[in-house]
Coordinates of C-alpha atoms in Angstrom, one line a residue:
Chain T
M1 CA 0.0 0.0 0.0
A2 CA 1.2 3.5 -0.8
A3 CA 2.1 6.2 1.7
I4 CA -0.7 7.6 3.9
L5 CA -1.1 11.1 5.3
E6 CA -3.9 12.0 7.7
C7 CA -5.5 15.5 7.9
V8 CA -7.8 16.7 10.8
P9 CA -8.9 20.3 9.9
N10 CA -11.1 22.2 12.4
I11 CA -13.5 24.6 10.8
S12 CA -15.3 27.5 12.5
E13 CA -18.9 26.3 11.6
G14 CA -20.8 23.9 13.7
R15 CA -24.4 25.2 13.4
D16 CA -25.2 25.6 9.7
L17 CA -24.8 21.9 8.7
E18 CA -25.6 22.7 5.1
K19 CA -22.5 24.8 4.9
V20 CA -20.5 22.0 6.7
E21 CA -21.8 19.5 4.1
K22 CA -20.7 21.7 1.2
I23 CA -17.3 21.9 2.7
L24 CA -17.2 18.2 3.3
D25 CA -18.0 17.6 -0.3
E26 CA -14.7 19.1 -1.3
V27 CA -13.0 16.2 0.5
R28 CA -15.5 13.6 -0.7
N29 CA -14.9 14.8 -4.3
T30 CA -11.1 14.5 -4.1
K31 CA -9.7 11.3 -5.6
G32 CA -7.3 9.3 -3.5
V33 CA -8.7 10.6 -0.3
K34 CA -11.1 9.0 2.2
L35 CA -13.3 10.9 4.6
L36 CA -13.1 9.0 7.9
D37 CA -15.1 11.0 10.3
Y38 CA -16.6 14.4 11.1
S39 CA -18.5 15.9 14.0
S40 CA -20.1 19.4 14.5
D41 CA -20.5 21.1 17.9
K42 CA -23.2 23.7 18.2
D43 CA -21.8 25.3 21.4
H44 CA -18.3 25.5 20.0
N45 CA -19.8 26.4 16.6
R46 CA -17.0 24.3 15.2
S47 CA -16.6 21.0 13.2
V48 CA -13.7 18.6 13.3
I49 CA -13.1 16.7 10.1
T50 CA -10.8 13.6 9.6
F51 CA -9.7 12.3 6.3
L52 CA -6.6 10.5 4.9
G53 CA -5.1 9.1 1.7
E54 CA -2.2 9.6 -0.7
P55 CA -0.2 12.6 0.6
E56 CA -0.5 14.7 -2.5
A57 CA -4.2 14.0 -2.7
V58 CA -4.7 14.9 1.0
I59 CA -2.9 18.3 0.4
E60 CA -5.2 18.9 -2.6
A61 CA -8.3 18.1 -0.5
A62 CA -7.1 20.3 2.4
Y63 CA -6.6 23.2 0.0
K64 CA -10.1 22.8 -1.6
L65 CA -11.7 22.5 1.8
T66 CA -10.1 25.7 2.9
K67 CA -11.0 27.5 -0.3
K68 CA -14.7 26.5 0.2
A69 CA -14.6 27.4 3.9
T70 CA -13.3 30.9 3.2
E71 CA -16.2 31.3 0.7
L72 CA -18.9 30.1 3.1
I73 CA -17.7 31.2 6.6
D74 CA -17.5 34.8 7.7
M75 CA -15.4 35.3 10.9
T76 CA -16.7 38.8 11.5
T77 CA -20.0 37.2 12.6
H78 CA -18.6 34.0 14.3
T79 CA -19.4 33.2 17.9
G80 CA -18.6 30.0 19.8
G81 CA -17.2 28.6 23.0
H82 CA -14.0 27.1 21.5
P83 CA -10.9 29.3 20.9
R84 CA -10.5 30.0 17.2
M85 CA -8.7 32.4 14.9
G86 CA -9.9 31.6 11.3
A87 CA -12.6 30.1 9.1
V88 CA -10.4 27.1 9.0
D89 CA -8.8 27.3 12.4
V90 CA -6.1 24.6 12.2
I91 CA -5.0 22.0 9.7
P92 CA -2.8 19.2 11.3
L93 CA -1.1 16.8 8.9
I94 CA -0.2 13.5 10.5
P95 CA 2.1 10.9 8.9
I96 CA 0.4 7.5 9.1
K97 CA 2.3 5.1 6.9
D98 CA 5.5 5.1 4.7
I99 CA 5.9 8.9 5.1
T100 CA 8.3 10.7 7.5
I101 CA 7.4 13.7 9.7
E102 CA 10.0 15.6 7.7
E103 CA 8.1 14.8 4.4
A104 CA 4.9 15.9 6.1
V105 CA 6.5 19.2 7.1
E106 CA 7.5 19.8 3.5
L107 CA 3.9 19.1 2.4
S108 CA 2.5 21.4 5.1
K109 CA 4.7 24.3 3.7
K110 CA 3.4 23.6 0.2
L111 CA -0.2 23.6 1.5
G112 CA 0.4 26.8 3.6
E113 CA 1.9 28.6 0.6
K114 CA -1.0 27.6 -1.6
I115 CA -3.6 28.7 0.9
G116 CA -1.8 32.0 1.5
S117 CA -1.6 32.9 -2.1
E118 CA -4.9 31.5 -3.4
C119 CA -7.4 31.8 -0.5
N120 CA -6.5 35.4 0.6
M121 CA -5.9 34.0 4.1
H122 CA -2.9 34.2 6.5
V123 CA -1.2 31.0 7.4
T124 CA 1.1 30.4 10.5
L125 CA 3.1 27.1 10.5
Y126 CA 3.0 25.3 13.9
E127 CA 4.1 22.1 15.6
S128 CA 6.9 20.3 13.6
S129 CA 6.5 22.8 10.8
A130 CA 6.9 25.9 13.0
S131 CA 9.4 28.5 11.6
A132 CA 10.5 29.3 15.2
P133 CA 10.3 27.4 18.5
H134 CA 7.9 29.9 20.1
R135 CA 5.4 29.2 17.3
T136 CA 5.3 25.4 17.9
N137 CA 2.3 25.3 20.3
L138 CA -1.1 26.0 18.8
A139 CA -2.3 27.6 22.1
D140 CA 0.5 30.2 21.8
V141 CA -0.1 30.8 18.1
R142 CA -3.9 31.3 18.7
R143 CA -3.7 33.3 21.9
G144 CA -5.7 36.5 21.5
Q145 CA -8.0 34.6 19.2
Y146 CA -9.6 35.9 16.0
E147 CA -10.5 39.3 17.6
G148 CA -6.9 40.0 18.5
M149 CA -5.2 38.6 15.4
E150 CA -5.0 41.7 13.2
E151 CA -3.0 43.4 15.9
K152 CA -1.0 40.4 17.0
I153 CA 0.4 39.6 13.6
K154 CA 2.0 43.0 13.4
E155 CA 4.4 41.9 16.1
E156 CA 7.7 40.6 14.6
K157 CA 7.4 37.3 16.4
W158 CA 3.9 36.5 15.1
I159 CA 4.1 37.6 11.5
P160 CA 2.4 34.8 9.5
D161 CA 4.5 32.5 7.3
Y162 CA 2.2 33.0 4.2
G163 CA -0.7 35.2 3.2
P164 CA -1.9 38.5 1.8
Q165 CA -0.6 42.0 2.5
Q166 CA -3.8 42.9 4.3
F167 CA -5.4 40.9 7.1
N168 CA -8.6 39.3 5.7
V169 CA -11.2 39.9 8.4
N170 CA -13.6 37.4 6.8
A171 CA -11.1 34.5 6.8
G172 CA -8.8 35.2 9.7
I173 CA -5.8 33.0 10.2
V174 CA -5.2 29.2 9.9
A175 CA -2.5 27.2 11.7
V176 CA -1.0 24.6 9.4
G177 CA 1.5 22.0 10.5
A178 CA 2.8 18.4 10.6
R179 CA 2.6 16.5 13.9
P180 CA 2.9 12.9 15.0
P181 CA -0.3 11.0 15.6
L182 CA -2.0 12.3 18.8
V183 CA -3.9 10.0 21.1
A184 CA -6.7 11.6 23.2
Y185 CA -6.8 9.6 26.4
N186 CA -8.7 9.8 29.7
I187 CA -8.2 7.9 32.9
N188 CA -11.1 7.8 35.4
L189 CA -10.5 7.6 39.2
A190 CA -12.7 6.1 41.9
T191 CA -13.1 9.5 43.5
S192 CA -15.1 12.7 43.0
D193 CA -12.2 14.7 44.4
V194 CA -11.0 16.6 41.4
K195 CA -7.9 17.9 43.3
I196 CA -6.5 14.4 43.1
A197 CA -6.9 14.3 39.3
K198 CA -5.4 17.8 39.0
N199 CA -2.4 16.8 41.2
I200 CA -1.8 13.6 39.1
A201 CA -2.2 15.6 35.8
N202 CA 0.6 17.9 37.1
V203 CA 2.8 14.9 37.7
I204 CA 2.5 13.5 34.2
R205 CA 2.3 16.7 32.0
A206 CA 5.3 18.0 30.2
A207 CA 4.6 21.6 31.4
K208 CA 5.3 20.5 35.0
G209 CA 8.3 18.3 34.3
G210 CA 6.4 15.1 33.5
F211 CA 6.4 13.1 30.3
V212 CA 7.8 15.2 27.3
Y213 CA 4.9 14.3 24.9
C214 CA 2.0 14.5 27.4
K215 CA -0.5 17.3 27.9
A216 CA -2.8 16.7 30.8
M217 CA -5.5 18.3 33.0
G218 CA -7.7 17.1 35.9
L219 CA -11.4 17.6 35.8
L220 CA -14.7 16.2 37.3
I221 CA -17.0 14.3 35.0
E222 CA -20.5 15.4 36.1
E223 CA -22.4 12.4 34.7
T224 CA -20.3 9.8 36.4
G225 CA -19.2 11.9 39.4
K226 CA -15.6 10.6 38.8
A227 CA -12.5 12.7 38.8
Q228 CA -10.7 12.3 35.5
V229 CA -7.1 12.7 34.3
S230 CA -7.7 13.9 30.7
M231 CA -4.7 14.0 28.4
N232 CA -3.3 14.2 24.9
L233 CA -0.3 11.9 24.1
V234 CA 1.2 14.0 21.3
N235 CA 3.9 11.4 20.4
P236 CA 2.8 8.0 21.7
D237 CA 5.8 6.2 20.2
F238 CA 8.0 8.0 22.8
T239 CA 5.6 8.9 25.6
T240 CA 3.9 5.5 25.8
I241 CA 0.3 5.0 26.9
F242 CA 1.2 2.0 29.1
R243 CA 3.8 3.9 31.1
V244 CA 1.5 6.9 31.5
F245 CA -1.3 4.6 32.7
D246 CA 1.0 2.8 35.2
T247 CA 2.2 6.2 36.5
V248 CA -1.3 7.5 37.0
E249 CA -2.4 4.3 38.7
R250 CA 0.6 4.5 41.1
E251 CA 0.1 8.2 41.9
A252 CA -3.6 7.5 42.5
A253 CA -2.8 4.7 44.9
R254 CA -0.7 7.2 46.8
Y255 CA -4.1 8.9 47.7
G256 CA -5.7 5.5 48.3
V257 CA -7.7 5.9 45.1
A258 CA -8.1 3.2 42.3
V259 CA -8.2 3.7 38.6
T260 CA -11.7 2.5 37.5
D261 CA -11.2 2.5 33.8
S262 CA -9.7 4.5 30.9
E263 CA -10.9 5.6 27.5
I264 CA -9.4 6.5 24.2
V265 CA -11.3 9.3 22.4
G266 CA -11.5 8.8 18.7
L267 CA -8.8 7.0 16.7
V268 CA -5.6 5.4 17.9
P269 CA -2.7 3.9 15.8
M270 CA -2.5 0.1 16.0
K271 CA 1.1 0.4 17.2
T272 CA 0.2 2.4 20.3
L273 CA -1.9 -0.6 21.6
I274 CA 0.4 -3.3 20.3
D275 CA 3.3 -1.6 22.1
T276 CA 1.3 -2.0 25.3
A277 CA 0.8 -5.7 24.7
I278 CA 4.6 -6.1 23.9
Y279 CA 5.4 -4.4 27.2
H280 CA 3.1 -6.5 29.4
L281 CA 3.8 -9.8 27.7
K282 CA 7.6 -9.1 27.5
L283 CA 7.6 -9.8 23.8
D284 CA 11.2 -8.7 23.4
N285 CA 11.7 -9.7 19.8
F286 CA 8.2 -9.1 18.4
S287 CA 8.0 -7.6 14.9
M288 CA 4.9 -5.7 13.5
D289 CA 5.2 -8.0 10.5
Q290 CA 3.9 -10.7 12.7
V291 CA 0.5 -9.0 12.9
L292 CA -1.6 -11.0 10.5
E293 CA -3.6 -8.0 9.3
T294 CA -0.4 -6.1 8.2
R295 CA 0.2 -9.0 5.8
I296 CA -3.2 -8.8 4.4
W297 CA -3.1 -5.0 4.0
E298 CA 0.5 -4.5 2.9
Chain J
M1 CA -12.8 -5.3 2.2
A2 CA -14.3 -8.7 1.4
A3 CA -14.3 -11.8 3.6
I4 CA -10.9 -13.4 4.3
L5 CA -10.1 -17.0 4.9
E6 CA -6.7 -18.3 5.8
C7 CA -5.3 -21.7 4.8
V8 CA -2.2 -23.4 6.3
P9 CA -1.6 -26.7 4.5
N10 CA 1.2 -29.0 5.6
I11 CA 2.7 -31.1 2.8
S12 CA 4.9 -34.2 3.2
E13 CA 7.9 -32.8 1.2
G14 CA 10.6 -30.7 2.7
R15 CA 13.7 -31.9 0.9
D16 CA 13.0 -31.7 -2.9
L17 CA 12.5 -27.9 -3.1
E18 CA 11.8 -28.0 -6.8
K19 CA 8.7 -30.1 -6.1
V20 CA 7.7 -27.7 -3.3
E21 CA 8.0 -24.8 -5.7
K22 CA 5.8 -26.5 -8.3
I23 CA 3.2 -27.0 -5.5
L24 CA 3.5 -23.4 -4.3
D25 CA 2.9 -22.3 -7.9
E26 CA -0.6 -23.6 -7.7
V27 CA -1.3 -21.1 -5.0
R28 CA 0.6 -18.3 -6.7
N29 CA -1.4 -18.8 -9.8
T30 CA -4.8 -18.7 -8.2
K31 CA -6.5 -15.3 -8.5
G32 CA -7.8 -13.7 -5.3
V33 CA -5.3 -15.6 -3.1
K34 CA -2.1 -14.3 -1.5
L35 CA 0.8 -16.6 -0.5
L36 CA 2.0 -15.2 2.8
D37 CA 4.7 -17.6 3.9
Y38 CA 6.2 -21.0 3.5
S39 CA 9.0 -23.0 5.2
S40 CA 10.5 -26.4 4.5
D41 CA 12.1 -28.7 7.1
K42 CA 14.5 -31.3 5.9
D43 CA 14.5 -33.4 9.1
H44 CA 10.7 -33.4 9.2
N45 CA 10.7 -33.7 5.3
R46 CA 7.6 -31.4 5.5
S47 CA 6.7 -27.9 4.4
V48 CA 4.2 -25.5 6.0
I49 CA 2.4 -23.1 3.6
T50 CA 0.4 -20.1 4.6
F51 CA -2.0 -18.3 2.2
L52 CA -5.2 -16.3 2.4
G53 CA -7.8 -14.4 0.4
E54 CA -11.4 -14.6 -0.7
P55 CA -12.9 -17.8 0.8
E56 CA -13.9 -19.4 -2.6
A57 CA -10.5 -18.6 -4.1
V58 CA -8.8 -20.1 -1.1
I59 CA -10.7 -23.3 -1.5
E60 CA -9.8 -23.4 -5.2
A61 CA -6.1 -22.9 -4.3
A62 CA -6.2 -25.6 -1.6
Y63 CA -7.7 -28.1 -4.1
K64 CA -5.2 -27.3 -6.8
L65 CA -2.3 -27.5 -4.3
T66 CA -3.6 -30.9 -3.1
K67 CA -4.0 -32.2 -6.7
K68 CA -0.4 -31.2 -7.6
A69 CA 0.9 -32.7 -4.3
T70 CA -0.7 -36.1 -5.0
E71 CA 1.0 -36.0 -8.4
L72 CA 4.5 -35.2 -7.1
I73 CA 4.6 -36.8 -3.7
D74 CA 4.7 -40.6 -3.2
M75 CA 4.0 -41.6 0.5
T76 CA 5.2 -45.1 -0.1
T77 CA 8.8 -43.7 -0.1
H78 CA 8.3 -40.9 2.5
T79 CA 10.5 -40.7 5.6
G80 CA 10.6 -37.8 8.1
G81 CA 10.7 -37.0 11.8
H82 CA 7.2 -35.4 11.9
P83 CA 4.0 -37.5 12.3
R84 CA 2.2 -37.5 8.9
M85 CA -0.5 -39.5 7.1
G86 CA -0.7 -38.1 3.6
A87 CA 1.0 -36.3 0.7
V88 CA -0.9 -33.3 2.0
D89 CA -1.1 -34.1 5.7
V90 CA -3.5 -31.4 7.0
I91 CA -5.4 -28.5 5.6
P92 CA -6.6 -26.1 8.3
L93 CA -9.1 -23.4 7.2
I94 CA -9.1 -20.3 9.5
P95 CA -11.7 -17.5 9.4
I96 CA -9.9 -14.2 9.5
K97 CA -12.4 -11.5 8.5
D98 CA -16.2 -11.2 7.9
I99 CA -16.6 -15.0 7.8
T100 CA -17.9 -17.2 10.6
I101 CA -16.4 -20.5 11.8
E102 CA -19.7 -22.2 10.6
E103 CA -19.2 -20.8 7.1
A104 CA -15.6 -22.0 7.2
V105 CA -16.9 -25.5 8.2
E106 CA -19.2 -25.5 5.2
L107 CA -16.3 -24.6 2.9
S108 CA -14.1 -27.3 4.5
K109 CA -16.7 -29.9 3.6
K110 CA -16.9 -28.6 0.0
L111 CA -13.1 -28.9 -0.2
G112 CA -13.0 -32.3 1.3
E113 CA -15.6 -33.6 -1.1
K114 CA -13.7 -32.2 -4.1
I115 CA -10.4 -33.7 -2.9
G116 CA -12.1 -37.1 -2.2
S117 CA -13.7 -37.3 -5.6
E118 CA -11.0 -35.7 -7.8
C119 CA -7.7 -36.4 -6.1
N120 CA -8.3 -40.2 -5.4
M121 CA -7.4 -39.4 -1.8
H122 CA -9.2 -40.0 1.5
V123 CA -10.3 -37.0 3.6
T124 CA -11.1 -37.0 7.3
L125 CA -12.7 -33.8 8.6
Y126 CA -11.3 -32.6 12.0
E127 CA -11.5 -29.7 14.4
S128 CA -14.7 -27.7 14.1
S129 CA -15.5 -29.7 10.9
A130 CA -15.3 -33.1 12.6
S131 CA -18.2 -35.5 11.9
A132 CA -17.9 -36.9 15.5
P133 CA -16.3 -35.6 18.7
H134 CA -13.6 -38.3 18.8
R135 CA -12.4 -37.0 15.4
T136 CA -11.8 -33.4 16.5
N137 CA -8.2 -33.7 17.5
L138 CA -5.6 -34.0 14.7
A139 CA -3.3 -36.1 16.9
D140 CA -6.1 -38.7 17.4
V141 CA -7.0 -38.7 13.7
R142 CA -3.4 -39.2 12.7
R143 CA -2.4 -41.7 15.4
G144 CA -0.8 -44.7 13.7
Q145 CA 0.5 -42.4 11.0
Y146 CA 0.6 -43.2 7.2
E147 CA 1.9 -46.7 7.8
G148 CA -1.1 -47.7 9.9
M149 CA -3.8 -45.8 8.1
E150 CA -4.9 -48.5 5.6
E151 CA -5.9 -50.7 8.6
K152 CA -7.1 -47.9 10.9
I153 CA -9.7 -46.6 8.4
K154 CA -11.4 -50.0 8.3
E155 CA -12.5 -49.3 11.9
E156 CA -16.1 -47.9 12.0
K157 CA -15.0 -44.8 14.1
W158 CA -12.2 -43.9 11.7
I159 CA -13.9 -44.3 8.3
P160 CA -12.9 -41.2 6.3
D161 CA -15.6 -38.6 5.4
Y162 CA -14.7 -38.6 1.7
G163 CA -12.5 -40.5 -0.7
P164 CA -12.2 -43.5 -3.0
Q165 CA -13.2 -47.1 -2.4
Q166 CA -9.6 -48.2 -2.2
F167 CA -7.0 -46.7 0.1
N168 CA -4.5 -44.8 -2.2
V169 CA -1.1 -45.9 -0.9
N170 CA 0.6 -43.1 -2.8
A171 CA -1.5 -40.2 -1.5
G172 CA -2.5 -41.4 2.0
I173 CA -5.0 -39.4 4.0
V174 CA -5.5 -35.7 4.5
A175 CA -7.2 -34.0 7.5
V176 CA -9.3 -31.1 6.5
G177 CA -11.1 -28.8 8.9
A178 CA -12.0 -25.3 10.1
R179 CA -10.5 -23.9 13.3
P180 CA -10.1 -20.5 14.9
P181 CA -6.8 -18.6 14.5
L182 CA -4.1 -20.4 16.5
V183 CA -1.3 -18.5 18.3
A184 CA 2.0 -20.3 18.9
Y185 CA 3.3 -18.8 22.1
N186 CA 6.4 -19.5 24.2
I187 CA 7.2 -18.1 27.7
N188 CA 10.8 -18.3 28.9
L189 CA 11.8 -18.8 32.5
A190 CA 14.9 -17.6 34.4
T191 CA 15.8 -21.2 35.2
S192 CA 17.2 -24.2 33.5
D193 CA 15.1 -26.5 35.6
V194 CA 12.8 -28.0 33.0
K195 CA 10.6 -29.6 35.7
I196 CA 9.3 -26.2 36.6
A197 CA 8.3 -25.5 33.0
K198 CA 6.6 -28.9 32.8
N199 CA 4.7 -28.3 36.1
I200 CA 3.5 -24.9 34.9
A201 CA 2.5 -26.4 31.5
N202 CA 0.4 -28.9 33.4
V203 CA -1.3 -26.1 35.2
I204 CA -2.4 -24.2 32.1
R205 CA -3.1 -26.9 29.6
A206 CA -6.7 -28.1 28.9
A207 CA -5.7 -31.8 29.1
K208 CA -4.8 -31.3 32.8
G209 CA -7.8 -29.1 33.7
G210 CA -6.2 -25.7 32.7
F211 CA -7.5 -23.3 30.1
V212 CA -9.9 -24.9 27.6
Y213 CA -8.2 -23.6 24.5
C214 CA -4.6 -24.1 25.6
K215 CA -2.2 -26.9 24.6
A216 CA 1.1 -26.6 26.4
M217 CA 4.4 -28.4 27.2
G218 CA 7.5 -27.7 29.1
L219 CA 11.0 -28.0 27.6
L220 CA 14.6 -26.8 27.9
I221 CA 15.9 -24.5 25.2
E222 CA 19.5 -25.6 24.7
E223 CA 20.8 -22.4 23.1
T224 CA 19.6 -20.2 26.0
G225 CA 19.7 -22.7 28.8
K226 CA 16.2 -21.5 29.8
A227 CA 13.3 -23.7 30.6
Q228 CA 10.3 -22.7 28.4
V229 CA 6.6 -23.1 28.6
S230 CA 5.6 -23.7 24.9
M231 CA 2.0 -23.5 24.0
N232 CA -0.6 -23.2 21.3
L233 CA -3.6 -21.0 22.1
V234 CA -6.1 -22.6 19.8
N235 CA -8.9 -20.0 20.4
P236 CA -7.2 -16.8 21.7
D237 CA -10.6 -14.9 21.8
F238 CA -11.6 -17.1 24.7
T239 CA -8.4 -18.3 26.3
T240 CA -6.6 -15.0 26.3
I241 CA -2.9 -14.6 25.9
F242 CA -2.7 -12.0 28.7
R243 CA -4.4 -14.2 31.3
V244 CA -2.2 -17.2 30.3
F245 CA 0.9 -15.0 30.7
D246 CA -0.2 -13.7 34.1
T247 CA -1.0 -17.3 35.2
V248 CA 2.4 -18.6 34.1
E249 CA 4.2 -15.6 35.8
R250 CA 2.3 -16.3 39.1
E251 CA 3.0 -20.0 39.0
A252 CA 6.7 -19.4 38.2
A253 CA 6.9 -17.0 41.2
R254 CA 5.7 -19.9 43.4
Y255 CA 9.0 -21.5 42.6
G256 CA 10.9 -18.2 43.0
V257 CA 11.4 -18.0 39.2
A258 CA 10.9 -15.0 37.0
V259 CA 9.6 -14.8 33.5
T260 CA 12.4 -13.4 31.4
D261 CA 10.5 -12.8 28.1
S262 CA 8.0 -14.4 25.8
E263 CA 7.7 -14.9 22.1
I264 CA 4.9 -15.3 19.5
V265 CA 6.0 -17.7 16.8
G266 CA 4.7 -16.7 13.3
L267 CA 1.6 -14.6 12.8
V268 CA -0.9 -13.3 15.4
P269 CA -4.3 -11.7 14.9
M270 CA -4.3 -8.0 15.7
K271 CA -7.2 -8.5 18.1
T272 CA -5.2 -10.9 20.3
L273 CA -2.7 -8.2 21.1
I274 CA -5.2 -5.3 21.3
D275 CA -7.3 -7.4 23.8
T276 CA -4.1 -7.4 25.9
A277 CA -3.9 -3.6 25.8
I278 CA -7.6 -3.3 26.5
Y279 CA -7.2 -5.5 29.6
H280 CA -4.1 -3.7 31.1
L281 CA -5.3 -0.2 30.3
K282 CA -8.8 -1.0 31.5
L283 CA -10.3 0.3 28.2
D284 CA -13.8 -0.8 29.1
N285 CA -15.6 0.7 26.1
F286 CA -13.0 0.4 23.4
S287 CA -14.2 -0.5 19.9
M288 CA -11.9 -2.1 17.2
D289 CA -13.3 0.6 14.9
Q290 CA -11.1 3.1 16.9
V291 CA -7.9 1.4 15.5
L292 CA -6.9 3.8 12.8
E293 CA -5.6 1.1 10.4
T294 CA -9.0 -0.7 10.4
R295 CA -10.5 2.5 8.9
I296 CA -7.8 2.7 6.2
W297 CA -8.2 -1.0 5.4
E298 CA -11.9 -1.5 5.7

């Protein structure tokens, strides 16, 4: 099978589903690309779209989706609970198979340049594609949101990588960048004491000296009354899900609290889970080629 | 993707590789089938062949392989260390995707009937396809080996399910049957005391009251000097690899011995390893659809 690149654009429309469908059609109508999933959130007024396929085809679909979004979405009238800075807010490119992160970075720059020149929209490269270390983190790039962007991008350190002379108030700014597969992962505790979840989150998150590729927070899930350690594992090949789980379980035990269960939100690479089995079964010499399905699908 | 059936025929030729290649060509030249693997053993004078594909195509390839094997292999002159009873000794059919074990049983009977009528060779159904409980286990069906078969099949309980009036001394008998995916799994101990491995094997094997779908034995691996619990997990969806591992580790600890590592021999279904991750991460509501690769390959 050929190389596979995944793309998960977030667009700033989650209420007018006719518009969302028109934008989705740009992906559906691109050959060599498969639309995997999409979901719209009314409160956030935002939709998350997941598709993948041949790298060049994915770039083409991402460009056409952005072009259509800038035609249909007007940021001057946008309201919603989720931080955002553009009609298409962020376009992550994720190498899945037979493509390196470096190759994905090159494609993200090609896509950014095309959006900047043909969609009359500013583009800031982020994550592995960032043109400077302080532009790596999406939260930093987006701080100030849409309303503050016209001023923010006048600062030397926040000048977009691509785009028009004039800030396009209707389109805003999009962050484009390559990043490793991200796993959204939640661990639930047998307690309603959210302080314990927050303390544990501070133990495992990179920002507090924990695992390098772990972003985590503690919260209380109202429906279950359970405190939860909610995290993104932004490079699960290096910060492994099984070590994070064991660490959370050990830290929770320190408070006399058990882990009741955990949940992966959305998709997860096969390797992330098989690495967990390799660890617990001590399969020291296991090769991914031994997974039957990889032989069928190769 | 369409339904997938796997077939792992064992043929009684492991020395004359030109003959083996001619037999392999029958699989290579069947449309809709993929030859995954094959290995020949000179001492056993036996070759194990693995292929899979669309169920009907797999049956066609298995028939053509058997036809060619009966033309090239003469059991009257066969010698080898491994128990055997025919030119093709056994043809397991393993449901891999979108096909039930019951459907695989139906196909195994169709294949047996065709071999019996067109290859002048006796066929005994075994495993899930067996026509009686005492004919389920291959070791029982094959007991007496090729040399004793002409007499054995005169007994009421061992009359073959398909085949000619006369026993074909050149072809012998083949066992054909559907069975769940089998995982060949070895657990190595930090001891050279083979008695400990044998004792643990007797704890986990079905024959001694252990796990229903576990066949196990204890042996000493000369190269490493480690005692090993060697097993076949013949239905890993029910007798799970992670519980067997934990049981062996606990039993070994009872002798003050640690598990150093384990190894899966050959191929393993993705689900067997992901079930292990689900167990250790307490992923109570995980769905296989969340595995990214299944979305690409569906």
